[in-house]
Short mmCIF file of C-alpha atoms in Angstrom, two decimals:
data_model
loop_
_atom_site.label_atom_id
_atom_site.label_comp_id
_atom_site.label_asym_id
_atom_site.label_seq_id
_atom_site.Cartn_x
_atom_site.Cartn_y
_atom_site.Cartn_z
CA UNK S 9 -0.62 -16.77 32.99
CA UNK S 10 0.78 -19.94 30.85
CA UNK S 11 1.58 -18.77 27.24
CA UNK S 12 -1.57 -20.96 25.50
CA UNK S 13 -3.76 -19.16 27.69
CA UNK S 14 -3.09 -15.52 26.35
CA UNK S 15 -6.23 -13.98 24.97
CA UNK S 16 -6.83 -10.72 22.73
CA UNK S 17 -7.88 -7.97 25.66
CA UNK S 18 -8.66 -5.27 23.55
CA UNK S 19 -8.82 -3.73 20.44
CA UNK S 20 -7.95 -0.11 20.43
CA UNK S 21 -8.47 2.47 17.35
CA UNK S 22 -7.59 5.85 16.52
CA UNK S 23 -8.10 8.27 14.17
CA UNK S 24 -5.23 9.94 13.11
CA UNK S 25 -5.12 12.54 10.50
CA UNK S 26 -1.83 15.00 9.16
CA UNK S 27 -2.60 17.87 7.45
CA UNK S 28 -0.65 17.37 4.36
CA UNK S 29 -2.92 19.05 2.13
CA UNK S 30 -1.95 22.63 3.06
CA UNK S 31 1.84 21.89 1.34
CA UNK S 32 -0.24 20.05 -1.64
CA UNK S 33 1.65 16.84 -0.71
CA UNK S 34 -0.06 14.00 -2.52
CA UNK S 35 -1.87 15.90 -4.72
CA UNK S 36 -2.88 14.48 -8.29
CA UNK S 37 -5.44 15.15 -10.81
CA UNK S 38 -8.51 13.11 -8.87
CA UNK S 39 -7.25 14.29 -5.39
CA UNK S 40 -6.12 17.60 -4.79
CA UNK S 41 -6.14 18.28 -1.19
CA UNK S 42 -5.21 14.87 0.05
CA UNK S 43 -4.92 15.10 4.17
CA UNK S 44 -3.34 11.83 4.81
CA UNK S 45 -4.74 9.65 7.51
CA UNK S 46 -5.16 6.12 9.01
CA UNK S 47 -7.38 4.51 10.66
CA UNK S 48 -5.18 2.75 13.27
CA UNK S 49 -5.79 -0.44 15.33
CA UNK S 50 -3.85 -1.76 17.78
CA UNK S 51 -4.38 -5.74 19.42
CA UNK S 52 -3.64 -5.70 22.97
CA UNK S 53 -2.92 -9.10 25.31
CA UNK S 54 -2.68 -10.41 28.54
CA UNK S 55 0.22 -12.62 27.29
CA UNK S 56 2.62 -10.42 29.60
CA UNK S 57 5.46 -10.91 26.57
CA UNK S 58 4.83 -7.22 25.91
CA UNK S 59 3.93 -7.78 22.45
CA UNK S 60 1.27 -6.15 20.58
CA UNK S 61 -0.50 -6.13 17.26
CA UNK S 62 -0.57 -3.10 14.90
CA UNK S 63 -2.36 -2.10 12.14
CA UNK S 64 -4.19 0.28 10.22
CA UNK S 65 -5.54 1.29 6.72
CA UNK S 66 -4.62 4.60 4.81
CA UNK S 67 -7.37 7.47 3.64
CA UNK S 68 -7.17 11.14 2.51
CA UNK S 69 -8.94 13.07 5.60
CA UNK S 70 -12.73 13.15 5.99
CA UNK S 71 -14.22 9.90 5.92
CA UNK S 72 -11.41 8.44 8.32
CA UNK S 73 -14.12 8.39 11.23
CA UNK S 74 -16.29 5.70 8.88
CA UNK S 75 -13.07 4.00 8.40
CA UNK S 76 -12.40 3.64 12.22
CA UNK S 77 -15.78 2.76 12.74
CA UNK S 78 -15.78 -0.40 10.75
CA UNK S 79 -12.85 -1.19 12.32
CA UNK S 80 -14.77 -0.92 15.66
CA UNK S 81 -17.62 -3.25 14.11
CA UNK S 82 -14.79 -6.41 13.76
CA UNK S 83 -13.86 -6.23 17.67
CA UNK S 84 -16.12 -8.64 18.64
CA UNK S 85 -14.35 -11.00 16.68
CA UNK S 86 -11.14 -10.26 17.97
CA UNK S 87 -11.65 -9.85 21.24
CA UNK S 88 -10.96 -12.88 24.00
CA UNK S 89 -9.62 -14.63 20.76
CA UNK S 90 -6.39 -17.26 21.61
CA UNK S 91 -3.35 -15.65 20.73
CA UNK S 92 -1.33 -18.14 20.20
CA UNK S 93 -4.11 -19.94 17.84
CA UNK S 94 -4.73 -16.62 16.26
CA UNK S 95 -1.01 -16.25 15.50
CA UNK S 96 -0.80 -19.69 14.28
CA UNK S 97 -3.52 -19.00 11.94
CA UNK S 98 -4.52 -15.46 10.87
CA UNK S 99 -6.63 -17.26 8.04
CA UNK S 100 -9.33 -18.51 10.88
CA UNK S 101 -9.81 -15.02 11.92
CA UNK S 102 -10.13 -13.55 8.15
CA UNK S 103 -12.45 -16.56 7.51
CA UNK S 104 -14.61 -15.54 10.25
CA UNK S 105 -14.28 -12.11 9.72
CA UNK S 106 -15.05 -12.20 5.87
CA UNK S 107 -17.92 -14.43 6.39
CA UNK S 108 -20.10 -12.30 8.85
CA UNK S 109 -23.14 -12.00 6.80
CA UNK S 110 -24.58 -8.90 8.13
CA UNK S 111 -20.98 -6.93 7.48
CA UNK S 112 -20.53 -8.94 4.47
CA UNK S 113 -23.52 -7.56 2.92
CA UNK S 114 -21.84 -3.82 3.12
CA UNK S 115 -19.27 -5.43 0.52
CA UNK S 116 -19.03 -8.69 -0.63
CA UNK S 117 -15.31 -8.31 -0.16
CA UNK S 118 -14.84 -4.90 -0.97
CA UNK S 119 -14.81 -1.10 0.33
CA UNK S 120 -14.23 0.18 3.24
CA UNK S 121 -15.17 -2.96 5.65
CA UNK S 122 -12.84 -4.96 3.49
CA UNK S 123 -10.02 -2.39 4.15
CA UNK S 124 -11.16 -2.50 8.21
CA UNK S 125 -10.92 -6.18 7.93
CA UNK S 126 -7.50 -5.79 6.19
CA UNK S 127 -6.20 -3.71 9.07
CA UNK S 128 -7.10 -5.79 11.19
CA UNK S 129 -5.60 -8.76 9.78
CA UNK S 130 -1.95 -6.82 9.45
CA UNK S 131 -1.87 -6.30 13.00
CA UNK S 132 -2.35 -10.09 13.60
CA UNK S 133 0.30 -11.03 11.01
CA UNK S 134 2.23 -7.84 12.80
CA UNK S 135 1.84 -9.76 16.42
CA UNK S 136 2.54 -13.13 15.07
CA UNK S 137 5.94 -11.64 13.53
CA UNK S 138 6.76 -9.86 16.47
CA UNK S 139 6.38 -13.27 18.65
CA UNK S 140 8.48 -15.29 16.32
CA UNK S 141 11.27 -12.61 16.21
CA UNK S 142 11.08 -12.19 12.88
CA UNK S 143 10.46 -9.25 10.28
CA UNK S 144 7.60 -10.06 8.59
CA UNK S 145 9.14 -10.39 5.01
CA UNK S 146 11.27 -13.05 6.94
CA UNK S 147 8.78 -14.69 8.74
CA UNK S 148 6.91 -15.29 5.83
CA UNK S 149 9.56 -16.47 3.44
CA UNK S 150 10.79 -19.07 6.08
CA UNK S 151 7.08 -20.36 6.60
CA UNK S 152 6.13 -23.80 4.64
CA UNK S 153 4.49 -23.33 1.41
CA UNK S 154 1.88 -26.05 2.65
CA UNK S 155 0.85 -23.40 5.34
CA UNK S 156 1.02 -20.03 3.25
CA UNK S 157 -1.65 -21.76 0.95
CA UNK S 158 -3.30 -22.48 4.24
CA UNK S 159 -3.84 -18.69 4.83
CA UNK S 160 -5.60 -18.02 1.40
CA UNK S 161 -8.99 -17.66 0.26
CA UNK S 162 -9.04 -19.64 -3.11
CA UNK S 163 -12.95 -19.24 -3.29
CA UNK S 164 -13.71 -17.34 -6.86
CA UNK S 165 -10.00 -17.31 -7.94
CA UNK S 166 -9.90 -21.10 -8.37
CA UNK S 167 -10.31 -20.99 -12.23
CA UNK S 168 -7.42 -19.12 -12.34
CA UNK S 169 -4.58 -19.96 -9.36
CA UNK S 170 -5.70 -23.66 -7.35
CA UNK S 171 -4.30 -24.84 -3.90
CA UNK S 172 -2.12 -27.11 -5.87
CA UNK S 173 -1.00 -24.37 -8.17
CA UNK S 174 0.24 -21.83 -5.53
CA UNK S 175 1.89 -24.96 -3.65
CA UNK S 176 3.39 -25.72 -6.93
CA UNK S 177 5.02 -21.97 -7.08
CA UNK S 178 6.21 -21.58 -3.51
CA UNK S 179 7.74 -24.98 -3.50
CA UNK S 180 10.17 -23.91 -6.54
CA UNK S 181 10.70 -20.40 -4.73
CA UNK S 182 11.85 -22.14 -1.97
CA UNK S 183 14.97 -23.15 -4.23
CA UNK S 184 17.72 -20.02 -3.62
CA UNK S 185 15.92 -18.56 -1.31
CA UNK S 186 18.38 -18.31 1.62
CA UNK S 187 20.99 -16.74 -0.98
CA UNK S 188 18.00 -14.04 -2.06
CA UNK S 189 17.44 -13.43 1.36
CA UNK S 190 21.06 -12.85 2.29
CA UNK S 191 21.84 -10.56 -1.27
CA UNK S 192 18.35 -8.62 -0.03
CA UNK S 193 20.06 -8.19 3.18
CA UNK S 194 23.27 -6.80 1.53
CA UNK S 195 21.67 -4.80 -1.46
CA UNK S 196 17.92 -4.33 -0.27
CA UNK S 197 14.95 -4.36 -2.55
CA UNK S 198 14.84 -1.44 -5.95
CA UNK S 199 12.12 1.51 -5.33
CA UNK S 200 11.34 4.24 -7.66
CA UNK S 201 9.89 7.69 -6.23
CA UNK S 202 6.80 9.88 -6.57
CA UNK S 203 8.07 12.66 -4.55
CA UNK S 204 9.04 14.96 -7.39
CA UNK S 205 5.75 14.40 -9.34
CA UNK S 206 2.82 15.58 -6.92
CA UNK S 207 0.86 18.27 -9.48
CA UNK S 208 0.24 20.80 -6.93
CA UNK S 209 4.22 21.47 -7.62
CA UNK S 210 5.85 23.98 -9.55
CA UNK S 211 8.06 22.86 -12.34
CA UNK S 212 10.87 24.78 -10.36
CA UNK S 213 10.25 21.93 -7.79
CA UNK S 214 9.68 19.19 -9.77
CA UNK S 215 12.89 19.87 -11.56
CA UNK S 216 15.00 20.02 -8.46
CA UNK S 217 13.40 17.40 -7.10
CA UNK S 218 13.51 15.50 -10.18
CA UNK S 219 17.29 15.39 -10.17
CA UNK S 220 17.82 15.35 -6.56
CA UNK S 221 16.07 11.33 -7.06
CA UNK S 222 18.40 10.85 -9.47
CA UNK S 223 21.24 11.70 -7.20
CA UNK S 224 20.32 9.76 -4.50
CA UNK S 225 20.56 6.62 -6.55
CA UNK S 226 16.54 6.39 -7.96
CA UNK S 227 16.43 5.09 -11.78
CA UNK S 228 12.42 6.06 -12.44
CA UNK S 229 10.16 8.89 -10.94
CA UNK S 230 6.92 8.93 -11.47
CA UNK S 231 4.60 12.29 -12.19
CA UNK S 232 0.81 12.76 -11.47
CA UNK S 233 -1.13 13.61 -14.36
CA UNK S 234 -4.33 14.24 -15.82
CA UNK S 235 -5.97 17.65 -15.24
CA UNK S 236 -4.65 19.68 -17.76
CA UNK S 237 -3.08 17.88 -21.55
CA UNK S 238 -1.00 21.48 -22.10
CA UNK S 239 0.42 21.43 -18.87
CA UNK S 240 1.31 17.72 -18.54
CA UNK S 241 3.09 18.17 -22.12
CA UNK S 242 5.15 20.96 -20.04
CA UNK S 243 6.09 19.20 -17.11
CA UNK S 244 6.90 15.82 -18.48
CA UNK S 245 9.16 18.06 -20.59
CA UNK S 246 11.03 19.50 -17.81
CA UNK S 247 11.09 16.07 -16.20
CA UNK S 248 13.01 14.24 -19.04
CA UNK S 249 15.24 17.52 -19.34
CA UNK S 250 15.72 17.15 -15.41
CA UNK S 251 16.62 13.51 -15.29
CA UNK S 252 18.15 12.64 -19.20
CA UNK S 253 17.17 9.60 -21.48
CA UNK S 254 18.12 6.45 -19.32
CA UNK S 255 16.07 7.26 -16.13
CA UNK S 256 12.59 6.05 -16.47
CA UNK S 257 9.55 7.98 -15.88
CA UNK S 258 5.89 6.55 -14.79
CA UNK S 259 3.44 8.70 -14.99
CA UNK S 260 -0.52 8.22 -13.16
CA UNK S 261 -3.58 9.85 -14.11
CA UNK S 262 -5.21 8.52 -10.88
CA UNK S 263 -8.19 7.31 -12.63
CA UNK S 264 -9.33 10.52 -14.28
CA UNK S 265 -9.83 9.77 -18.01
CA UNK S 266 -12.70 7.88 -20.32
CA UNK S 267 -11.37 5.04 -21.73
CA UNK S 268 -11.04 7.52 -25.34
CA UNK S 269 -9.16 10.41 -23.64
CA UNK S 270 -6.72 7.94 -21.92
CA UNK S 271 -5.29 6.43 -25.13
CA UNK S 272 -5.21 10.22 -26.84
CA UNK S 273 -3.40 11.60 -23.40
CA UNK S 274 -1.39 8.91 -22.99
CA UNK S 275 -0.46 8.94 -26.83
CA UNK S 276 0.27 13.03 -26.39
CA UNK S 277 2.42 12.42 -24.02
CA UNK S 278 4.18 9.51 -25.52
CA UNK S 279 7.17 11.72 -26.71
CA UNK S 280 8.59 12.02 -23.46
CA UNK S 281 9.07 8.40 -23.14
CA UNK S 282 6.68 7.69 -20.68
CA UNK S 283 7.47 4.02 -19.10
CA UNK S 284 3.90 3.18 -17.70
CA UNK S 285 0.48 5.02 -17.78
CA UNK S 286 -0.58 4.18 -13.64
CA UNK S 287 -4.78 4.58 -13.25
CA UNK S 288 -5.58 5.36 -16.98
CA UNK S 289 -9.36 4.71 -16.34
CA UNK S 290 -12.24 3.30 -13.44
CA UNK S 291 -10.01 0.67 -11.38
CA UNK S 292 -13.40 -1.50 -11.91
CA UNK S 293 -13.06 -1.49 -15.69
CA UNK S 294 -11.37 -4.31 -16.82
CA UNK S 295 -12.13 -4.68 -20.50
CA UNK S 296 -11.30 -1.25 -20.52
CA UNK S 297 -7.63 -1.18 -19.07
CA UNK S 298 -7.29 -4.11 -21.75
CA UNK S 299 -8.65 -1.72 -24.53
CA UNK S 300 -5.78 1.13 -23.02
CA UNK S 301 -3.13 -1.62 -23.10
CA UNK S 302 -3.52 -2.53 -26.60
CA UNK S 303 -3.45 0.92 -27.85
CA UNK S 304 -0.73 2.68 -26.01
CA UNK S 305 2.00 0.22 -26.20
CA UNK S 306 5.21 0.11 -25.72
CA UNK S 307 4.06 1.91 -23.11
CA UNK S 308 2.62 -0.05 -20.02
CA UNK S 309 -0.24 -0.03 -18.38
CA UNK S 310 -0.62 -0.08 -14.26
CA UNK S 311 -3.25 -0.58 -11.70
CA UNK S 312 -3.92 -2.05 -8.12
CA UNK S 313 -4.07 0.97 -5.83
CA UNK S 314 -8.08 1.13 -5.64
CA UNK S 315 -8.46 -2.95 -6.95
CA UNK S 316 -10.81 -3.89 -3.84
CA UNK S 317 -9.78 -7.70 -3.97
CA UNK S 318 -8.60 -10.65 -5.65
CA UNK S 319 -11.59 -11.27 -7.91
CA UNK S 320 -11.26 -8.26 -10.03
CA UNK S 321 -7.10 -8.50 -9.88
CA UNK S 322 -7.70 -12.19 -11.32
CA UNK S 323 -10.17 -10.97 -14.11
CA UNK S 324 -7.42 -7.81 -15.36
CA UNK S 325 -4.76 -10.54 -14.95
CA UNK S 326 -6.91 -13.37 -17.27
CA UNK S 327 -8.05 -10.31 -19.98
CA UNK S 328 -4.64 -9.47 -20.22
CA UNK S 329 -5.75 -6.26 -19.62
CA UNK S 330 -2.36 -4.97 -17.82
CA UNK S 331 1.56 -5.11 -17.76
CA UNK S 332 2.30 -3.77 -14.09
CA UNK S 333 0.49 -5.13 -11.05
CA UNK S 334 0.12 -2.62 -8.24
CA UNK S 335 -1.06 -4.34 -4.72
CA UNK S 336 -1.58 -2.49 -2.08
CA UNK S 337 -1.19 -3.44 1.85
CA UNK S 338 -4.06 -1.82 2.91
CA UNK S 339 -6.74 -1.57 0.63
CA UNK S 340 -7.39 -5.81 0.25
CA UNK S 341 -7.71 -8.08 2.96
CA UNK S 342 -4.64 -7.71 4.90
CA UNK S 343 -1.39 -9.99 4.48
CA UNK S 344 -3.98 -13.52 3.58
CA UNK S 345 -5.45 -11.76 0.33
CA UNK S 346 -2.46 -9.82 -0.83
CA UNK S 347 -0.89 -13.09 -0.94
CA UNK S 348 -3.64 -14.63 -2.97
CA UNK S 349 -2.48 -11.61 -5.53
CA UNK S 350 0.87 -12.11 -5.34
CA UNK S 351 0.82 -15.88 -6.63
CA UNK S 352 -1.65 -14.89 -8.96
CA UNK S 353 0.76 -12.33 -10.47
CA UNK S 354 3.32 -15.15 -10.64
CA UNK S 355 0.80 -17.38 -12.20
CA UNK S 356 0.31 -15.24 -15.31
CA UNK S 357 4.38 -14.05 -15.06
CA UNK S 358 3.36 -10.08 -14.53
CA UNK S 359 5.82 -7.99 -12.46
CA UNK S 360 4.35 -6.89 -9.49
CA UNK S 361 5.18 -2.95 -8.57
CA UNK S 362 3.15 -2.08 -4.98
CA UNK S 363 2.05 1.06 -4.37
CA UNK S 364 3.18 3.08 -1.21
CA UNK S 365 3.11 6.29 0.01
CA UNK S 366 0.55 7.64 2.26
CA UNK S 367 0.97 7.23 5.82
CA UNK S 368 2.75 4.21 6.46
CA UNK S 369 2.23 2.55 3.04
CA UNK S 370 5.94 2.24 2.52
CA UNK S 371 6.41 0.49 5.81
CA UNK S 372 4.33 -2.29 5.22
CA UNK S 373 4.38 -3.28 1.36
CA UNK S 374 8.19 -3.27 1.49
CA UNK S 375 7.61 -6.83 3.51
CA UNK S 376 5.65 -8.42 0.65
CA UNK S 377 7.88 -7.36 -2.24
CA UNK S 378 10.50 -9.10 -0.65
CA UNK S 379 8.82 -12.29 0.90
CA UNK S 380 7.90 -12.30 -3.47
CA UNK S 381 11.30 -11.84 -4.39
CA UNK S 382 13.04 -14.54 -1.89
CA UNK S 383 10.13 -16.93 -1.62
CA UNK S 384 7.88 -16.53 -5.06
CA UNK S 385 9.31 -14.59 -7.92
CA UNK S 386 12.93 -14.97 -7.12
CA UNK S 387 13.95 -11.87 -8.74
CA UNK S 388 13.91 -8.10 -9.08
CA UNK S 389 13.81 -7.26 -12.81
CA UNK S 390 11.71 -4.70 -14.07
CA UNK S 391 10.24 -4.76 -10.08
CA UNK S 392 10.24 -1.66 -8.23
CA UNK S 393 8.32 -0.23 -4.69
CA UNK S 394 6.91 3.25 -4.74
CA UNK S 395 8.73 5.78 -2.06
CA UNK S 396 7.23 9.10 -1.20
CA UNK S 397 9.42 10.59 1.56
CA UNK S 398 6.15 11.35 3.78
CA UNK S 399 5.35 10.79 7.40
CA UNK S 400 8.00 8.41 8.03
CA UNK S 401 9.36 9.92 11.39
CA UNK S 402 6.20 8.59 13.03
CA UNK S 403 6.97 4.99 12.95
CA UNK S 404 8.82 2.92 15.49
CA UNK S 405 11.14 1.20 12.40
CA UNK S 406 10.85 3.76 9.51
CA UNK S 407 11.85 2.74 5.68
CA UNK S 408 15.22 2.80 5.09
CA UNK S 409 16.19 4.20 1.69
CA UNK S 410 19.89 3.89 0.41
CA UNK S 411 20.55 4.10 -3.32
CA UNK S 412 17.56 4.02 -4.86
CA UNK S 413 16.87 0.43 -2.46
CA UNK S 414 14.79 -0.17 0.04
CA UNK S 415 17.25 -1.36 3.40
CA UNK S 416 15.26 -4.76 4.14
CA UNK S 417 13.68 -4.41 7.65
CA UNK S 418 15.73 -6.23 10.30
CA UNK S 419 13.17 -5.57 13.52
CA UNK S 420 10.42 -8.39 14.30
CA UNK S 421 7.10 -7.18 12.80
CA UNK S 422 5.07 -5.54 9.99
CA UNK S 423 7.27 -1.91 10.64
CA UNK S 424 3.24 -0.47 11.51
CA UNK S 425 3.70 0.47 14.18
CA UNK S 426 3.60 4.66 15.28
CA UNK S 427 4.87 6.12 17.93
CA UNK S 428 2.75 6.59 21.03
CA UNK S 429 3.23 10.36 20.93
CA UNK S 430 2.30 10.71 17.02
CA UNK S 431 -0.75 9.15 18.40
CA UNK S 432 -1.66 11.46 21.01
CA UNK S 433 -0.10 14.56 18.79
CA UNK S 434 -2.09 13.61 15.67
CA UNK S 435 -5.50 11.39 16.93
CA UNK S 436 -8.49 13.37 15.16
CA UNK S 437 -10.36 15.64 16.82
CA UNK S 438 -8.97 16.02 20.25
CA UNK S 439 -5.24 15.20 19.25
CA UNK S 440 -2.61 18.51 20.34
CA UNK S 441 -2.03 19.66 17.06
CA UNK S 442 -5.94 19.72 16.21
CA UNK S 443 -6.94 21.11 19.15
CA UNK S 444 -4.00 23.46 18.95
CA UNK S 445 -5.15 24.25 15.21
CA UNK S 446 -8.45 24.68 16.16
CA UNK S 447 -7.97 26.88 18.66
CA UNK S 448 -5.54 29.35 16.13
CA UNK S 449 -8.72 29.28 13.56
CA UNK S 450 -11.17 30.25 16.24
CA UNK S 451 -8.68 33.15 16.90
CA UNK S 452 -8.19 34.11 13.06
CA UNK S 453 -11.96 34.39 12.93
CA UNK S 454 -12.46 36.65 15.73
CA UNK S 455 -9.72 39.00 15.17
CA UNK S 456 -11.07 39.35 11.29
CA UNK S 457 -14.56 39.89 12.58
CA UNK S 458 -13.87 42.44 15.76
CA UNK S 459 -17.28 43.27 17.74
#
């Protein structure tokens, strides 16, 4: 078969869940018994080049099966698509994908057929990488700025960031660019980690932790908070003792407070030297980030995890309602959107800090901090990725972290995708270690309730 006549074959999910919640990994005030999953996607061919697309979008456990099956809702839109016209323009499949009316209506643009058509998306841009031998960080920051604006959705963002705008920005980013690319190569990208801070922790923990990051070359933690004012007060105290005055230290309530109680925590806890407040309040309240911001400075104020699209990171960007900007790979519309956000964030000069984690998280927002830093921003300050030292093993190209810096991907492709036998190991219900753990709670049961 000739190259242009390559179609998408199939479209594949899984479910596949790790049962992180029973070490209290990821756990924070609003979630305490995270079990972190994804639903997982992978674009198969008939190009015979051996390449295929993979993606997938990141939840807590139960509810991963709704997640998977909006992902099974897009594949007639995938599937028997062109590949080489798909890779040559992912925006014609999130056009078509975003405008199916009957889907659309489960949305506009948001929730969990948004993040199914964002998964969806990453494993085109991940095949489209992988066929032009090129990370995806790369491929990006090599592509021409007229046909990265050709990839974004400027419909309801327009009175904020225009065609010409964004064309304006990635023309000057395009000036140092190879000399960012080759000083990312040598020094790779800053990242901060959460991995002392989860609350289900003792403070023996988060101490050692705590100063372990500091060893290994990390200059800010960050600590989940939120769920108790007397205990916070305690372990932000044995934080700062852990890691001295010059290392900063985020901290993320995850959403938890009233717009009241997040200026009066975050104020308690302002002492400790707290560099930014992360999810004071509802992700959907702008007005009342803004209201945060202006009383809890110096300290900053973060968001973007749960922001379900452009729109509503445009609004908190025009109310000036917050220092940090937090994308997320996974929870928008794929690589087109996230985009959209990123030259936004330029437009209004606010540092963008992605969040990571998860399953996977880390492996794909690592590519869009540093298409923004060689391509868009053009620098690092005050920029950092998240790094929680979770679930890595499973991917083909894991994160590489080396003094406090993310190592910038050198392998064609997004870095999504697992390994087959993760898959088949971890695949919810009928995966080996579920039926496995199944079958040892039957047991349990039967020997604690003899006949």
């Amino acid at each position: 078969m000739t190259a242009s006549a390559a179609r998408v074959t199939a479209v594949d999910t899984y479910d596949i869940r790790f049962p992180t919640s029973r070490q209290l990994d990821g756990s924070d005030a609003m979630n305490p018994d995270p079990d972190y999953s994804a639903a997982y996607v992978v674009l198969r061919t008939d190009a015979g080049d051996g390449h295929e697309g993979h993606g997938f979008t990141f939840t807590i456990g139960r509810g991963n099966e709704v997640q998977v099956a909006a992902l099974d809702a897009l594949r007639p839109h995938v599937v028997g698509r062109p590949v080489a016209e798909l890779c040559a323009d992912p925006g014609s499949l999130s056009r078509d994908l975003i405008g199916d009316s009957q889907l659309r209506w489960l949305g506009p643009e948001k929730g969990v057929m948004h993040m199914a058509i964002g998964a969806v998306l990453n494993a085109v841009w991940d095949l489209a990488a992988k066929r032009a031998e090129k990370p995806l960080w790369q491929f990006l920051a090599d592509a021409e700025p007229e046909w990265l604006v050709s990839q974004i959705d400027f419909r309801y963002i327009a009175d904020a960031l225009t065609p010409e705008d964004a064309l304006g920005l990635l023309r000057r980013g395009r000036a140092g660019a190879a000399a960012r690319a080759a000083a990312l190569r040598e020094h790779g990208y800053p990242a901060y980690t959460t991995s002392p801070g989860w609350l289900g922790y003792p403070d023996e923990k988060l101490s050692r932790l705590a100063r372990a990051a500091v060893a290994e070359g990390f200059t800010q933690i960050k600590l989940k908070v939120g769920a108790d004012l007397a205990d916070d007060i305690r372990r932000m105290r044995a934080a700062r003792a852990a890691v001295g005055p010059d290392i900063r230290i985020a901290i993320d309530a995850n959403q938890r407070w009233n717009v009241p109680e997040a200026i009066e925590w975050t104020k308690a806890l302002a002492e400790f030297d707290p560099y930014w407040i992360e999810e004071p309040t509802s992700p959907d309240d702008i007005l009342g980030h803004a209201a945060v911001r202006g009383a809890v400075a110096p300290v900053k104020v973060a968001t973007g995890e749960h922001v379900q699209n452009r729109i509503v990171f445009k609004q908190l960007l025009q109310a000036g309602a917050i220092d940090i900007l937090q994308i997320d790979a996974a929870r928008v519309g794929g690589v087109n959107e996230n985009l959209a956000i990123l030259l936004l964030a330029a437009r209004h000069d606010v540092p963008v800090c992605p969040h990571a984690g998860g399953v996977g998280l880390c492996e794909l927002v690592q590519h869009l901090s540093m298409f923004d830093y060689v391509a868009l921003s053009g620098t690092t300050e005050n920029r950092v990725v998240e790094y929680v030292d979770h679930l890595h093993e499973h991917f083909r190209t894991p994160v590489e972290i080396r003094d406090g810096h993310y190592r910038a991907p050198l392998a064609p492709g997004f870095s999504a995708e697992m390994h087959p036998r993760s898959i088949e190991e971890y695949a919810y219900p009928d995966g080996t270690f579920w039926t496995a753990d199944l079958a040892a709670a039957v047991r349990t049961t039967h020997e604690g309730n003899p006949a």
